[in-house]
Short mmCIF file of C-alpha atoms in Angstrom, two decimals:
data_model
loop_
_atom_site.label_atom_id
_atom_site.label_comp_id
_atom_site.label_asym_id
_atom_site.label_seq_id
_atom_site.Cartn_x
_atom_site.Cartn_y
_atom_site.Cartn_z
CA UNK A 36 155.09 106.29 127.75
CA UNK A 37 155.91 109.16 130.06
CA UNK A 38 153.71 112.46 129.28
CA UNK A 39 153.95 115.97 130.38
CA UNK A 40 151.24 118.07 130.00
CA UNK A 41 151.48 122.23 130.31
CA UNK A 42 149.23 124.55 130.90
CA UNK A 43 148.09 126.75 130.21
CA UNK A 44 149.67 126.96 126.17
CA UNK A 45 149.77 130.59 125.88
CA UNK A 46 149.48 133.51 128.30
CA UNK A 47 149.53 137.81 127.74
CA UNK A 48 149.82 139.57 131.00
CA UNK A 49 150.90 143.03 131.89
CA UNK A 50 153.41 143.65 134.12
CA UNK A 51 153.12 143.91 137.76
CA UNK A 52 151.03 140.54 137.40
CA UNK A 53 151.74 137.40 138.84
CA UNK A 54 151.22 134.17 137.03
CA UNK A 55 151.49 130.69 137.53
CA UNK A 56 151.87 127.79 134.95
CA UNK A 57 151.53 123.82 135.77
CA UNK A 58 152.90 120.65 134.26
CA UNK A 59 151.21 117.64 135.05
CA UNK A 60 151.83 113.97 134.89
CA UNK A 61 150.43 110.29 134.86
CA UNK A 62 153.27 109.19 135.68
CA UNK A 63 156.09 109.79 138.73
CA UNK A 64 159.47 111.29 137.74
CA UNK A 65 162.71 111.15 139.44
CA UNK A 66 163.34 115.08 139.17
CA UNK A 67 161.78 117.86 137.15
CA UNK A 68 163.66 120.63 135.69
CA UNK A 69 162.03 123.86 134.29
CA UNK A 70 163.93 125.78 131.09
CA UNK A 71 163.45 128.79 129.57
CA UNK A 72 163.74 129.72 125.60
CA UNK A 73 164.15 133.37 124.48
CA UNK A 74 163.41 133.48 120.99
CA UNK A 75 166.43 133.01 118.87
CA UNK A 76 167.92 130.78 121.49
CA UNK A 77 168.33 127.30 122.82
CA UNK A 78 166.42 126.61 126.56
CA UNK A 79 168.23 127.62 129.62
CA UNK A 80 168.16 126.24 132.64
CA UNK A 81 165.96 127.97 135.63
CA UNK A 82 166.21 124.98 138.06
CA UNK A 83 165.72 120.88 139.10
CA UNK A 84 163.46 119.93 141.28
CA UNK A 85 164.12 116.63 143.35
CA UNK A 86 162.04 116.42 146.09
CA UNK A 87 157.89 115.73 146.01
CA UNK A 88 156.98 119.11 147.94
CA UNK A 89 160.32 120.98 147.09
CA UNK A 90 159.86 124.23 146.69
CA UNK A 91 162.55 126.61 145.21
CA UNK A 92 163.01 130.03 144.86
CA UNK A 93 164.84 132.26 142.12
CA UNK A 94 163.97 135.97 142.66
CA UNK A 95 160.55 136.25 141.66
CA UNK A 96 160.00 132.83 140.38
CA UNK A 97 159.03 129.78 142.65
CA UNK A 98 158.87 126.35 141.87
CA UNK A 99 157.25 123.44 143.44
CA UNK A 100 157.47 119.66 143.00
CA UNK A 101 154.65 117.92 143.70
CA UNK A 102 154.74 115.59 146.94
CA UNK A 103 154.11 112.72 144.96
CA UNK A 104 156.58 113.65 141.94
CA UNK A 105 153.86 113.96 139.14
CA UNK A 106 153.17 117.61 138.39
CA UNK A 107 155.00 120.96 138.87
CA UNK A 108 154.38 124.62 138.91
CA UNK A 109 155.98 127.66 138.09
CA UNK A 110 154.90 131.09 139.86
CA UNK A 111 155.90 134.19 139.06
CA UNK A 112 155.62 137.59 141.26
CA UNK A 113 155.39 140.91 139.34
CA UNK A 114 156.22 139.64 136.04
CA UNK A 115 158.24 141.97 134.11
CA UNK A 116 158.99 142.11 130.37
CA UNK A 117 162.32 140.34 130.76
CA UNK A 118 160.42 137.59 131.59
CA UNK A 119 159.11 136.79 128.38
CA UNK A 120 159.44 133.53 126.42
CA UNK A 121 159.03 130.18 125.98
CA UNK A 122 158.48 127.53 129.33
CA UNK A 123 159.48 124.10 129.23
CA UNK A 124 159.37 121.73 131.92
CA UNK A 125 161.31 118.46 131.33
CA UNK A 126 161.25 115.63 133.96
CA UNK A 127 164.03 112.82 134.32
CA UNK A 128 162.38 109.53 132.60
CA UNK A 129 163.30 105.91 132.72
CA UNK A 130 166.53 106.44 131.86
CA UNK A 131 168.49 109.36 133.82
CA UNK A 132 170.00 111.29 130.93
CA UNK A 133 166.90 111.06 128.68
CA UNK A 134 164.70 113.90 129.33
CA UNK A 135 160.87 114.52 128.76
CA UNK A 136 159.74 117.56 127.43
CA UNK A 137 156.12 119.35 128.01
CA UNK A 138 154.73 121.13 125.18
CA UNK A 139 156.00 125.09 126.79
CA UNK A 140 153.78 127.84 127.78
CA UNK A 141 154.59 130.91 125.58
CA UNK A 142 154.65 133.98 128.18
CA UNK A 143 154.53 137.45 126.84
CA UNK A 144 154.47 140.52 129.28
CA UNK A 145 153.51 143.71 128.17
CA UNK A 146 155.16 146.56 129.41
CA UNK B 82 181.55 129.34 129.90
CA UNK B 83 179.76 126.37 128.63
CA UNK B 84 179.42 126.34 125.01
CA UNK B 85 177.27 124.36 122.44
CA UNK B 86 177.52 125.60 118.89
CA UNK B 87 175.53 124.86 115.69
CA UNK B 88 177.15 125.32 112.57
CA UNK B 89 174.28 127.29 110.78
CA UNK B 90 171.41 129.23 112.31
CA UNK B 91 168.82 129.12 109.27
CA UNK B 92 169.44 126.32 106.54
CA UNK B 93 166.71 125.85 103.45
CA UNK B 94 167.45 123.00 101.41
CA UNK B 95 165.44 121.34 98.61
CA UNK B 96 163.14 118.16 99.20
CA UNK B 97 165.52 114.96 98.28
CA UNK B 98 168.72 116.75 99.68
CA UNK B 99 171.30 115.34 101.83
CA UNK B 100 171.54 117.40 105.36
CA UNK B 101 174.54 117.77 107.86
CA UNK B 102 173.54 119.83 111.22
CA UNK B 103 177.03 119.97 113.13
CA UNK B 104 177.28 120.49 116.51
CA UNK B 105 180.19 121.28 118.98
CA UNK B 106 180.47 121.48 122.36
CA UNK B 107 183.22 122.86 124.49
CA UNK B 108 182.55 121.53 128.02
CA UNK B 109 184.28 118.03 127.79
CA UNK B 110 180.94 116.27 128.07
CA UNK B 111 179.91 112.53 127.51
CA UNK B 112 176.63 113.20 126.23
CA UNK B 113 175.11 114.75 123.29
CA UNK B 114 171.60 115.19 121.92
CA UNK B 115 169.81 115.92 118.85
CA UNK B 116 165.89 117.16 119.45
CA UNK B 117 163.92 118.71 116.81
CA UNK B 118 161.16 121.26 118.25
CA UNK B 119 157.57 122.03 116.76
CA UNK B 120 155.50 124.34 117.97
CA UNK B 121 152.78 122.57 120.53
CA UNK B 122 155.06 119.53 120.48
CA UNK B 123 157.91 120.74 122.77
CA UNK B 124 161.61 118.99 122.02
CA UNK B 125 161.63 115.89 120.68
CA UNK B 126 164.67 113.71 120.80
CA UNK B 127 165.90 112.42 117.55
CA UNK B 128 169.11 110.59 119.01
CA UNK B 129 171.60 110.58 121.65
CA UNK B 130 174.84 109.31 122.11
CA UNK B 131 177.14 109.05 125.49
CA UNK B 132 180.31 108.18 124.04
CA UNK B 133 182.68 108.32 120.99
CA UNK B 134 180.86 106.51 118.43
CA UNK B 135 177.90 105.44 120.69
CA UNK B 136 174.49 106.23 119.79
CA UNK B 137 171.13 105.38 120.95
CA UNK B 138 167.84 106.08 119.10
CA UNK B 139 165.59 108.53 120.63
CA UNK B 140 161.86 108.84 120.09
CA UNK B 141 161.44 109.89 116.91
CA UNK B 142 164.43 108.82 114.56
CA UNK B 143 162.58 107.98 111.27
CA UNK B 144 164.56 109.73 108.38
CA UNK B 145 167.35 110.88 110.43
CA UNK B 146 171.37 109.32 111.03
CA UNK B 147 174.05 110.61 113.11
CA UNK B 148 177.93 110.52 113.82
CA UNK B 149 180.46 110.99 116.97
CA UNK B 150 183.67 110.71 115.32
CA UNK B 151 185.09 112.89 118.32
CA UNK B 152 184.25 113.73 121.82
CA UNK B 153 183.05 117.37 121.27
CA UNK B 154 181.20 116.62 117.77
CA UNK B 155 177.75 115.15 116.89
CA UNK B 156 176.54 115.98 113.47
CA UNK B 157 172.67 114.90 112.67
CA UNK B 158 172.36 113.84 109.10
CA UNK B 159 168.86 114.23 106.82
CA UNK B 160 169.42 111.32 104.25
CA UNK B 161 167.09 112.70 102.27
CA UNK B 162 165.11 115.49 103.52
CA UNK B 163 161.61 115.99 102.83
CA UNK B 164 159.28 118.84 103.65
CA UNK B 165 158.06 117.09 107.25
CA UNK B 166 161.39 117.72 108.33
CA UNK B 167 161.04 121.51 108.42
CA UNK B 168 161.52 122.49 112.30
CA UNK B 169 163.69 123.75 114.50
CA UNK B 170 166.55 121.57 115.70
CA UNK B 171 168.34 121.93 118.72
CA UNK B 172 171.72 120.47 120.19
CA UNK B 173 172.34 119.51 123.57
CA UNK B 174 174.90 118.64 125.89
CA UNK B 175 175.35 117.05 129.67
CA UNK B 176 178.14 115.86 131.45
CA UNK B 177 177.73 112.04 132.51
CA UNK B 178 175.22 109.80 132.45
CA UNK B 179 173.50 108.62 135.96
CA UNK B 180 172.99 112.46 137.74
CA UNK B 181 169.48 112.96 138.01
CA UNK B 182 170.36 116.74 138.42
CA UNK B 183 172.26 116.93 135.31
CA UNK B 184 171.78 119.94 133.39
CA UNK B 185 171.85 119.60 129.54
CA UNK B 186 173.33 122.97 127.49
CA UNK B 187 171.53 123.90 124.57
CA UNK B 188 172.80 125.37 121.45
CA UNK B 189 170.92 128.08 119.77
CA UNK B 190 169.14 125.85 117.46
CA UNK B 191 169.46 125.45 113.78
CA UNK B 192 165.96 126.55 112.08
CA UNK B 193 165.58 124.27 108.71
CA UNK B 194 163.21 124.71 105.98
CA UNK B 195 163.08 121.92 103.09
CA UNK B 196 161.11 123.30 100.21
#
């Protein structure tokens, strides 16, 4: 069974900060995509990894697949209050349209 | 824009109770997913289905049916709910099977509480 793991579960920063959170894996996944959930809402798409040691970039947030396709992170520059919710990395599993979900990091940023 | 809908936001229903969660989508896509989402637990998947009247059990799909009488419809059934099936449930949709970049659309999640 393929896990993902996040870390850390909860996190309270102020703004200005920067911040990172991981998702880590056992096993090796074909691509890793990282979603976002304001309350209220369903997740939202940030971005897909594909590539072990891609790294993307969307404004202040960077992502990087690990060069052997297990783990992930998620950085974020000068986190600002708009950048509050829930963070869910999912990664592509046996079967291409079946997704695995990590457990979220709750991010709250305090004005 | 891409559009998943849920027919009710908050539903509270008595233990015993038969449950329909609807779910449309407006984007023409071939797959659909039920996931139920607890907190510490992440989403779930209850069942899928990638065609008309296809389905495919997902991970956790004691207690739970579902239909896709139509393309843009998947409705996730409680037979009988019972307080363990209190969460959050979410609808999804993607386009085709085989993309490992596929993006799946959420709705905005139907929160249920059986009493």
């Amino acid at each position: 069974t393929q896990l993902l793991e996040q870390s850390p579960q909860f996190l309270s920063i102020q703004e200005g900060e920067n911040l990172t959170v991981y998702c880590n894996s056992s096993s090796v996944f074909s691509s890793l995509q990282w979603y976002r959930q304001e309350p209220g809402e369903g997740p939202v798409l940030l971005v897909t990894v594909v590539t072990g040691g891609e790294v993307k970039k969307l404004k202040r947030l960077t992502f990087q697949f690990g060069d052997a396709r297990k783990d992930s992170s998620l950085h974020i520059t000068a986190a600002q209050p708009g950048d509050t919710g829930l963070y869910l990395c999912a990664g592509a599993g046996d079967s291409s349209y079946k997704l695995i979900f990590g457990s979220g990091t709750r991010l709250l940023v305090r004005p | 824009d891409v559009k998943v809908t849920q027919s009710s936001r908050y539903l509270v229903k008595r233990t015993g109770e038969k449950v329909f969660l609807e779910c449309v989508q407006d984007m023409d896509h071939e797959n659909m997913f039920w996931y139920r989402q607890d907190p510490g637990l992440g989403l779930r998947l209850i069942y899928f289905s990638y065609d008309v009247k296809m389905k495919e059990k997902g991970d956790i799909p004691e207690g739970y049916s579902v239909s896709r009488e139509k393309k843009e419809r998947f409705s996730l059934i409680l037979e009988s709910a019972s307080t363990n099936q209190t969460s959050m449930y979410l609808c999804a949709s993607s386009l085709s099977i085989g993309g490992i970049r596929e993006t799946q659309y959420f709705g905005p999640g139907t929160r249920l509480l059986v009493l």
